[in-house]
Amino acid sequence: MRVVLASASPARARLLSDAGVAHDVIVSNVDEDAVVVARGWTTAFDVAGGLATAKAQDVAASIGTGHLVIGCDSVFDIDGEIHGKPATTAQARARWERMRGADGVLYTGHHIIDTTNGREVARVASSTVFFANPTDDEIDAYIATGEPLRVAGGVTIDGLGAPFITRIDGDHSNVMGLSIPTLRVMLLELGIPWPVLWSTDQSHP
C-alpha cells in the first residue's frame, strides 16, 4: 500500500518523511476559492475540513487501488475571521498588525481515503498560536523574505517566522500543516497501525 500526499506543501511532505513514512506527492486540481464559495463554508473549521476532503477525493479518483491518499488544508482563525495565505505584501502587513501580541487558532483538516476498499475518515485538528510583539522593522524584514505569502496565517513555526511565535497550545506538527498524532488515530480507525507505514528507505522524498 502506497501513501499519497494530496498536497504541494513541502512542510507536510517533510513531516511525513521525518516520521518515517515514504510517500508520493500528487497535487489536486481543486479550485479552493470556488469550492468554498459553492459550499458556503463560513468558518475556518469547515473550510479546512472541507478542502482537505475535496483534495483527497480529487486525487483518489485519479489513481488506482492500493493507495492511502492523505488530503490536508490549513486555515487560520483570528477573532473569528478566516485567513489563508496572504495574497499580497500589504495583506501580510495588515495581518501582522493584528497578530502581534495576540493569538489565533490554526485549523488543519485531514482526510484519508483507502482506495482499495473505499473507506474514508476525516478529522480537523486545532492549535492555538501565541505571537510575540515584533517591531515594525522586524515585520517588514520578515515580509520581504516572501515566506509569509506562502503559508496560512502568514507565518511558519519551522522557518524564518519561528522567533515571532512565543507559545503553542496543541500539536506542534499541526501548525506545520499536518498533525502526525491525528493521522495516527485516523489510520487506526481504518485498521492500519502506524508502524506499518514506517520505511527503511529514508531517502524517499
Coordinates of N, CA and C in Angstrom, one line a residue:
M1 N 0.9 -1.2 0.0 CA 0.0 0.0 0.0 C 0.9 1.2 0.0
R2 N 0.6 2.1 -0.9 CA 1.5 3.3 -1.1 C 0.7 4.5 -0.5
V3 N 1.5 5.4 0.2 CA 0.9 6.6 0.7 C 1.0 7.7 -0.3
V4 N 0.0 8.4 -0.5 CA 0.0 9.5 -1.5 C -0.5 10.8 -0.7
L5 N 0.4 11.8 -0.8 CA 0.0 13.1 -0.1 C -0.6 14.0 -1.2
A6 N -1.8 14.4 -1.0 CA -2.5 15.2 -2.0 C -2.3 16.7 -1.6
S7 N -1.0 17.1 -1.6 CA -0.7 18.5 -1.2 C 0.6 18.8 -1.8
A8 N 0.8 20.1 -2.2 CA 2.1 20.6 -2.7 C 3.0 21.2 -1.6
S9 N 2.5 21.1 -0.4 CA 3.3 21.7 0.8 C 4.5 20.9 1.1
P10 N 5.7 21.6 1.0 CA 7.0 21.0 1.3 C 7.0 20.6 2.8
A11 N 6.4 21.4 3.7 CA 6.4 21.2 5.1 C 5.6 19.9 5.4
R12 N 4.5 19.6 4.8 CA 3.7 18.4 5.0 C 4.5 17.2 4.5
A13 N 5.2 17.3 3.4 CA 6.0 16.2 2.9 C 7.1 15.9 3.8
R14 N 7.7 16.9 4.4 CA 8.8 16.8 5.3 C 8.4 16.1 6.6
L15 N 7.2 16.5 7.1 CA 6.7 15.9 8.3 C 6.5 14.4 8.1
L16 N 5.9 14.0 7.0 CA 5.8 12.5 6.7 C 7.1 11.8 6.6
S17 N 8.0 12.4 5.9 CA 9.4 11.8 5.7 C 10.1 11.7 7.1
D18 N 10.0 12.7 7.9 CA 10.7 12.7 9.2 C 10.1 11.7 10.1
A19 N 8.8 11.4 9.9 CA 8.1 10.4 10.7 C 8.3 9.0 10.1
G20 N 9.1 8.8 9.1 CA 9.5 7.5 8.6 C 8.5 7.0 7.5
V21 N 7.6 7.9 7.0 CA 6.6 7.4 6.0 C 7.0 7.8 4.6
A22 N 7.4 6.8 3.8 CA 7.6 7.0 2.4 C 6.3 7.3 1.7
H23 N 6.4 8.3 0.7 CA 5.2 8.7 0.1 C 5.4 9.3 -1.3
D24 N 4.4 9.4 -2.0 CA 4.4 10.1 -3.3 C 3.6 11.4 -3.1
V25 N 3.8 12.4 -3.9 CA 3.0 13.6 -3.9 C 2.3 13.8 -5.2
I26 N 0.9 13.9 -5.1 CA 0.1 14.2 -6.2 C -0.8 15.4 -5.9
V27 N -0.6 16.5 -6.5 CA -1.3 17.7 -6.2 C -2.7 17.7 -6.8
S28 N -3.7 18.0 -6.1 CA -5.1 18.0 -6.6 C -5.3 19.2 -7.5
N29 N -6.4 19.1 -8.3 CA -6.8 20.1 -9.2 C -8.0 21.0 -8.6
V30 N -8.1 20.9 -7.3 CA -9.3 21.6 -6.7 C -9.1 23.1 -6.7
D31 N -10.1 23.8 -7.2 CA -10.1 25.3 -7.2 C -10.7 25.7 -5.8
E32 N -9.8 26.0 -4.8 CA -10.2 26.1 -3.5 C -11.2 27.2 -3.3
D33 N -10.9 28.4 -3.9 CA -11.8 29.5 -3.7 C -13.2 29.2 -4.2
A34 N -13.3 28.6 -5.4 CA -14.6 28.2 -6.0 C -15.3 27.2 -5.1
V35 N -14.6 26.2 -4.6 CA -15.3 25.2 -3.7 C -15.9 25.9 -2.5
V36 N -15.1 26.8 -1.8 CA -15.5 27.4 -0.6 C -16.8 28.2 -0.9
V37 N -16.8 29.0 -2.0 CA -18.0 29.8 -2.3 C -19.2 28.9 -2.6
A38 N -18.9 27.8 -3.4 CA -20.0 27.0 -3.8 C -20.7 26.2 -2.6
R39 N -19.8 25.9 -1.7 CA -20.4 25.1 -0.5 C -20.9 26.1 0.6
G40 N -20.5 27.3 0.5 CA -21.0 28.3 1.5 C -20.4 28.1 2.9
W41 N -19.1 27.6 2.9 CA -18.5 27.5 4.2 C -18.1 28.8 4.8
T42 N -18.3 29.1 6.1 CA -18.1 30.4 6.7 C -17.2 30.3 7.9
T43 N -16.7 29.1 8.3 CA -15.8 29.0 9.5 C -14.5 28.4 9.0
A44 N -13.5 28.7 9.8 CA -12.2 28.1 9.5 C -12.2 26.6 9.6
F45 N -13.0 26.1 10.6 CA -13.1 24.7 10.8 C -13.7 24.0 9.6
D46 N -14.8 24.6 9.0 CA -15.5 24.0 7.9 C -14.6 24.1 6.6
V47 N -13.9 25.2 6.4 CA -13.1 25.4 5.3 C -11.9 24.4 5.3
A48 N -11.2 24.3 6.4 CA -10.1 23.4 6.5 C -10.5 21.9 6.3
G49 N -11.6 21.5 6.9 CA -12.1 20.2 6.8 C -12.6 19.9 5.4
G50 N -13.4 20.8 4.9 CA -14.0 20.6 3.5 C -13.0 20.6 2.4
L51 N -12.0 21.4 2.5 CA -11.0 21.4 1.4 C -10.1 20.2 1.5
A52 N -9.8 19.7 2.7 CA -9.0 18.5 2.9 C -9.7 17.4 2.2
T53 N -11.0 17.3 2.4 CA -11.8 16.2 1.8 C -11.9 16.4 0.3
A54 N -12.0 17.6 -0.2 CA -12.1 17.8 -1.7 C -10.8 17.4 -2.3
K55 N -9.7 17.7 -1.7 CA -8.4 17.4 -2.3 C -8.1 15.9 -2.3
A56 N -8.4 15.2 -1.2 CA -8.2 13.8 -1.1 C -9.1 13.1 -2.1
Q57 N -10.4 13.5 -2.2 CA -11.3 12.8 -3.1 C -10.9 13.0 -4.6
D58 N -10.4 14.2 -4.9 CA -10.0 14.5 -6.3 C -8.8 13.6 -6.7
V59 N -7.8 13.5 -5.8 CA -6.6 12.7 -6.1 C -7.0 11.2 -6.1
A60 N -7.8 10.8 -5.2 CA -8.2 9.3 -5.1 C -8.9 8.9 -6.4
A61 N -9.7 9.8 -7.0 CA -10.4 9.5 -8.2 C -9.5 9.3 -9.4
S62 N -8.3 9.8 -9.3 CA -7.4 9.7 -10.4 C -6.4 8.6 -10.4
I63 N -6.4 7.8 -9.3 CA -5.4 6.8 -9.2 C -6.1 5.4 -8.9
G64 N -5.4 4.4 -9.0 CA -6.0 3.0 -8.8 C -6.0 2.6 -7.3
T65 N -6.2 1.3 -7.1 CA -6.3 0.7 -5.8 C -4.9 0.6 -5.2
G66 N -4.8 0.3 -3.9 CA -3.6 0.1 -3.3 C -2.9 1.3 -2.8
H67 N -3.7 2.4 -2.6 CA -3.1 3.7 -2.1 C -3.9 4.2 -0.9
L68 N -3.1 4.9 -0.1 CA -3.7 5.6 1.0 C -3.5 7.1 0.7
V69 N -4.6 7.8 0.4 CA -4.5 9.2 0.0 C -4.8 10.1 1.2
I70 N -3.9 11.0 1.4 CA -4.0 12.0 2.5 C -4.2 13.4 2.0
G71 N -5.3 14.0 2.3 CA -5.6 15.3 1.9 C -5.6 16.2 3.1
C72 N -5.0 17.4 3.0 CA -4.9 18.3 4.1 C -5.1 19.8 3.6
D73 N -5.6 20.6 4.6 CA -5.7 22.0 4.3 C -5.7 22.7 5.6
S74 N -5.0 23.9 5.7 CA -4.8 24.7 6.9 C -5.4 26.1 6.7
V75 N -6.1 26.5 7.8 CA -6.7 27.8 7.8 C -6.6 28.4 9.1
F76 N -6.2 29.7 9.1 CA -6.0 30.4 10.4 C -7.2 31.2 10.8
D77 N -7.6 31.2 12.0 CA -8.8 31.9 12.6 C -8.2 33.0 13.5
I78 N -8.5 34.2 13.1 CA -8.1 35.4 14.0 C -9.4 36.1 14.4
D79 N -9.8 36.0 15.6 CA -11.0 36.7 16.1 C -12.2 36.3 15.3
G80 N -12.3 35.0 14.9 CA -13.5 34.6 14.1 C -13.4 34.8 12.7
E81 N -12.4 35.4 12.2 CA -12.2 35.6 10.7 C -11.3 34.6 10.1
I82 N -11.6 34.2 8.9 CA -10.8 33.2 8.2 C -9.7 33.8 7.5
H83 N -8.5 33.2 7.6 CA -7.3 33.7 7.0 C -6.5 32.6 6.4
G84 N -6.3 32.6 5.1 CA -5.5 31.6 4.4 C -4.1 32.2 4.2
K85 N -3.5 32.0 3.0 CA -2.3 32.6 2.7 C -2.5 34.1 2.3
P86 N -1.8 35.0 2.8 CA -1.9 36.4 2.4 C -1.7 36.5 0.8
A87 N -2.5 37.3 0.2 CA -2.4 37.4 -1.3 C -1.3 38.4 -1.7
T88 N -1.1 39.4 -0.9 CA -0.1 40.5 -1.2 C 0.7 40.8 0.0
T89 N 1.8 41.6 -0.2 CA 2.6 42.0 0.9 C 1.8 43.0 1.8
A90 N 0.9 43.8 1.2 CA 0.1 44.7 2.0 C -0.9 43.9 2.9
Q91 N -1.4 42.8 2.4 CA -2.3 42.0 3.2 C -1.5 41.3 4.3
A92 N -0.3 40.9 4.0 CA 0.5 40.3 5.1 C 0.9 41.3 6.2
R93 N 1.1 42.5 5.8 CA 1.4 43.6 6.8 C 0.2 43.8 7.7
A94 N -0.9 43.9 7.0 CA -2.2 44.2 7.8 C -2.4 43.0 8.8
R95 N -2.2 41.8 8.3 CA -2.4 40.6 9.1 C -1.5 40.7 10.3
W96 N -0.2 41.0 10.1 CA 0.7 41.1 11.2 C 0.4 42.2 12.2
E97 N -0.2 43.3 11.7 CA -0.6 44.3 12.7 C -1.7 43.8 13.7
R98 N -2.5 42.8 13.2 CA -3.5 42.3 14.1 C -2.9 41.2 15.0
M99 N -1.9 40.4 14.4 CA -1.5 39.2 15.1 C -0.5 39.5 16.2
R100 N 0.4 40.5 16.1 CA 1.4 40.7 17.0 C 0.9 41.0 18.4
G101 N 1.4 40.2 19.4 CA 1.0 40.4 20.8 C -0.4 39.7 21.0
A102 N -0.9 39.0 20.0 CA -2.2 38.4 20.1 C -2.1 36.9 19.9
D103 N -3.2 36.2 19.6 CA -3.2 34.8 19.4 C -4.3 34.5 18.3
G104 N -4.2 33.3 17.8 CA -5.1 32.8 16.8 C -5.1 31.3 16.8
V105 N -6.1 30.7 16.1 CA -6.2 29.3 16.1 C -6.0 28.7 14.7
L106 N -5.1 27.8 14.5 CA -4.7 27.2 13.3 C -5.5 25.9 13.2
Y107 N -6.4 25.8 12.2 CA -7.2 24.6 11.9 C -6.6 23.8 10.7
T108 N -6.3 22.5 10.9 CA -5.8 21.7 9.8 C -6.8 20.6 9.6
G109 N -7.4 20.5 8.4 CA -8.3 19.4 8.0 C -7.4 18.3 7.5
H110 N -7.8 17.0 7.9 CA -7.2 15.8 7.4 C -8.3 14.9 6.8
H111 N -8.0 14.3 5.7 CA -8.9 13.3 5.1 C -8.1 12.2 4.5
I112 N -8.4 11.0 4.9 CA -7.7 9.8 4.4 C -8.6 8.9 3.6
I113 N -8.2 8.5 2.5 CA -9.0 7.5 1.7 C -8.2 6.3 1.4
D114 N -8.7 5.1 1.7 CA -8.1 3.9 1.3 C -8.7 3.5 -0.1
T115 N -7.9 3.6 -1.1 CA -8.5 3.4 -2.5 C -8.8 1.9 -2.7
T116 N -8.3 1.0 -1.9 CA -8.5 -0.4 -2.1 C -10.0 -0.8 -1.7
N117 N -10.4 -0.3 -0.6 CA -11.8 -0.6 -0.1 C -12.7 0.6 -0.1
G118 N -12.2 1.8 -0.4 CA -13.1 2.9 -0.5 C -13.4 3.5 0.9
R119 N -12.8 3.1 1.9 CA -13.1 3.6 3.3 C -12.4 5.0 3.4
E120 N -13.1 5.9 4.1 CA -12.6 7.2 4.3 C -12.8 7.6 5.8
V121 N -11.9 8.5 6.3 CA -12.0 9.0 7.6 C -11.5 10.5 7.6
A122 N -12.2 11.4 8.3 CA -11.8 12.8 8.3 C -11.8 13.4 9.7
R123 N -10.9 14.3 9.9 CA -10.8 15.0 11.2 C -10.2 16.3 11.0
V124 N -10.5 17.2 11.9 CA -9.9 18.6 11.9 C -9.2 18.8 13.2
A125 N -7.9 19.1 13.2 CA -7.1 19.4 14.4 C -7.0 20.9 14.6
S126 N -6.8 21.3 15.8 CA -6.7 22.8 16.0 C -5.5 23.0 17.0
S127 N -4.8 24.1 16.8 CA -3.8 24.5 17.8 C -3.8 26.0 17.9
T128 N -3.7 26.5 19.1 CA -3.7 27.9 19.4 C -2.3 28.5 19.4
V129 N -2.1 29.5 18.6 CA -0.7 30.1 18.4 C -0.7 31.4 19.0
F130 N 0.3 31.6 19.9 CA 0.5 32.9 20.5 C 1.7 33.7 19.9
F131 N 1.5 34.9 19.6 CA 2.5 35.7 18.9 C 3.3 36.6 19.7
A132 N 4.5 36.8 19.4 CA 5.3 37.9 20.0 C 4.9 39.2 19.5
N133 N 5.6 40.3 20.0 CA 5.2 41.6 19.5 C 6.4 42.2 18.7
P134 N 6.6 41.7 17.5 CA 7.8 42.2 16.7 C 7.7 43.7 16.4
T135 N 8.8 44.3 16.2 CA 8.8 45.7 15.8 C 8.4 45.8 14.3
D136 N 8.1 47.1 14.0 CA 7.7 47.3 12.6 C 8.8 46.9 11.6
D137 N 10.1 47.2 12.0 CA 11.2 46.8 11.1 C 11.3 45.3 11.0
E138 N 11.1 44.6 12.1 CA 11.1 43.1 12.0 C 10.0 42.6 11.1
I139 N 8.8 43.1 11.2 CA 7.7 42.7 10.4 C 8.0 43.0 8.9
D140 N 8.5 44.1 8.6 CA 8.8 44.5 7.2 C 9.9 43.6 6.7
A141 N 10.9 43.3 7.5 CA 12.0 42.4 7.0 C 11.5 41.0 6.8
Y142 N 10.6 40.5 7.7 CA 10.1 39.2 7.5 C 9.2 39.1 6.2
I143 N 8.4 40.1 6.0 CA 7.5 40.0 4.8 C 8.4 40.1 3.6
A144 N 9.5 40.9 3.6 CA 10.3 41.0 2.4 C 11.0 39.7 2.0
T145 N 11.0 38.7 3.0 CA 11.6 37.4 2.6 C 10.6 36.6 1.7
G146 N 9.4 37.0 1.7 CA 8.4 36.2 0.9 C 7.8 35.0 1.6
E147 N 8.3 34.6 2.7 CA 7.8 33.5 3.4 C 6.3 33.6 3.9
P148 N 5.9 34.8 4.4 CA 4.6 34.9 4.9 C 3.5 34.7 3.8
L149 N 3.9 34.9 2.5 CA 2.9 34.8 1.4 C 2.7 33.4 1.0
R150 N 3.5 32.4 1.6 CA 3.4 31.0 1.2 C 2.6 30.1 2.1
V151 N 2.2 30.7 3.3 CA 1.6 29.8 4.3 C 0.4 30.5 4.9
A152 N -0.5 29.6 5.4 CA -1.7 30.0 6.1 C -1.3 30.8 7.3
G153 N -2.0 32.0 7.5 CA -1.7 32.8 8.7 C -0.5 33.7 8.5
G154 N 0.2 33.5 7.4 CA 1.4 34.4 7.2 C 2.6 34.2 8.0
V155 N 2.7 33.0 8.6 CA 3.9 32.8 9.5 C 4.1 31.3 9.6
T156 N 5.4 30.9 9.7 CA 5.7 29.5 9.9 C 6.5 29.3 11.2
I157 N 6.3 28.2 11.8 CA 7.0 27.9 13.1 C 8.3 27.1 12.8
D158 N 8.4 26.6 11.5 CA 9.6 25.9 11.2 C 10.5 26.6 10.2
G159 N 10.3 27.9 10.2 CA 11.1 28.7 9.3 C 11.5 30.0 9.9
L160 N 11.6 31.1 9.1 CA 12.0 32.4 9.5 C 11.1 33.0 10.5
G161 N 9.8 32.6 10.5 CA 8.9 33.2 11.4 C 8.9 32.6 12.8
A162 N 9.7 31.6 13.1 CA 9.7 30.9 14.4 C 10.0 31.9 15.6
P163 N 10.9 32.9 15.4 CA 11.1 33.8 16.6 C 9.9 34.6 17.0
F164 N 8.9 34.7 16.1 CA 7.8 35.6 16.4 C 6.6 34.8 17.0
I165 N 6.9 33.5 17.3 CA 5.8 32.7 18.0 C 6.3 32.3 19.4
T166 N 5.6 32.7 20.4 CA 6.0 32.5 21.7 C 5.5 31.2 22.4
R167 N 4.4 30.7 21.9 CA 3.8 29.5 22.6 C 2.8 28.9 21.7
I168 N 2.6 27.6 21.8 CA 1.5 26.9 21.1 C 0.8 26.0 22.1
D169 N -0.5 26.1 22.1 CA -1.4 25.2 22.8 C -2.0 24.2 21.8
G170 N -1.4 23.0 21.8 CA -1.9 22.0 20.8 C -0.7 21.3 20.2
D171 N -1.0 20.6 19.1 CA 0.1 19.8 18.4 C 1.0 20.7 17.6
H172 N 2.3 20.6 17.8 CA 3.2 21.3 17.0 C 3.2 21.0 15.5
S173 N 3.1 19.8 15.2 CA 3.1 19.4 13.7 C 1.8 19.9 13.0
N174 N 0.7 20.1 13.8 CA -0.5 20.6 13.2 C -0.3 22.0 12.7
V175 N 0.5 22.8 13.4 CA 0.8 24.2 13.0 C 1.6 24.2 11.7
M176 N 2.4 23.1 11.5 CA 3.2 23.0 10.2 C 2.3 22.5 9.1
G177 N 1.1 22.1 9.3 CA 0.2 21.7 8.2 C -0.3 20.3 8.2
L178 N 0.2 19.4 9.1 CA -0.3 18.0 9.2 C 0.0 17.5 10.5
S179 N -1.1 17.1 11.3 CA -0.9 16.6 12.6 C -0.6 15.2 12.6
I180 N 0.6 14.8 12.9 CA 1.1 13.4 12.9 C 0.3 12.6 13.9
P181 N 0.1 13.1 15.2 CA -0.7 12.3 16.1 C -2.2 12.1 15.6
T182 N -2.8 13.1 15.0 CA -4.1 13.0 14.5 C -4.1 11.9 13.4
L183 N -3.1 11.9 12.5 CA -3.0 11.0 11.4 C -3.0 9.6 11.9
R184 N -2.2 9.3 13.0 CA -2.1 8.0 13.6 C -3.4 7.5 14.0
V185 N -4.2 8.3 14.7 CA -5.5 7.9 15.2 C -6.5 7.6 14.0
M186 N -6.4 8.4 13.0 CA -7.3 8.2 11.8 C -6.9 6.9 11.2
L187 N -5.7 6.6 11.1 CA -5.3 5.3 10.5 C -5.7 4.1 11.3
L188 N -5.7 4.2 12.6 CA -6.2 3.2 13.4 C -7.7 2.9 13.2
E189 N -8.4 4.0 12.9 CA -9.9 3.9 12.6 C -10.1 3.1 11.3
L190 N -9.1 3.1 10.4 CA -9.1 2.3 9.2 C -8.5 0.9 9.4
G191 N -8.1 0.6 10.6 CA -7.5 -0.7 10.8 C -6.0 -0.8 10.4
I192 N -5.3 0.4 10.3 CA -3.9 0.4 9.9 C -3.1 0.9 11.0
P193 N -2.3 0.1 11.6 CA -1.4 0.6 12.7 C -0.2 1.4 12.1
W194 N 0.1 2.5 12.8 CA 1.2 3.4 12.3 C 2.5 2.7 11.9
P195 N 3.0 1.8 12.7 CA 4.3 1.2 12.3 C 4.3 0.5 10.9
V196 N 3.1 0.2 10.4 CA 3.1 -0.5 9.1 C 3.6 0.5 8.0
L197 N 3.5 1.8 8.3 CA 3.9 2.8 7.3 C 5.4 3.1 7.4
W198 N 6.1 2.7 8.4 CA 7.5 3.0 8.5 C 8.3 2.4 7.4
S199 N 9.2 3.2 6.9 CA 10.0 2.8 5.8 C 11.5 2.9 6.2
T200 N 12.3 1.9 5.7 CA 13.7 1.9 6.0 C 14.4 2.8 5.0
D201 N 13.7 3.1 3.9 CA 14.2 4.0 2.8 C 14.0 5.5 3.2
Q202 N 14.8 6.1 4.0 CA 14.6 7.4 4.4 C 14.9 8.5 3.3
S203 N 15.4 7.9 2.2 CA 15.7 8.9 1.1 C 14.5 9.2 0.2
H204 N 13.4 8.4 0.4 CA 12.2 8.7 -0.4 C 11.4 9.8 0.2
P205 N 10.9 10.7 -0.8 CA 11.2 12.1 -0.7 C 11.1 12.5 0.7

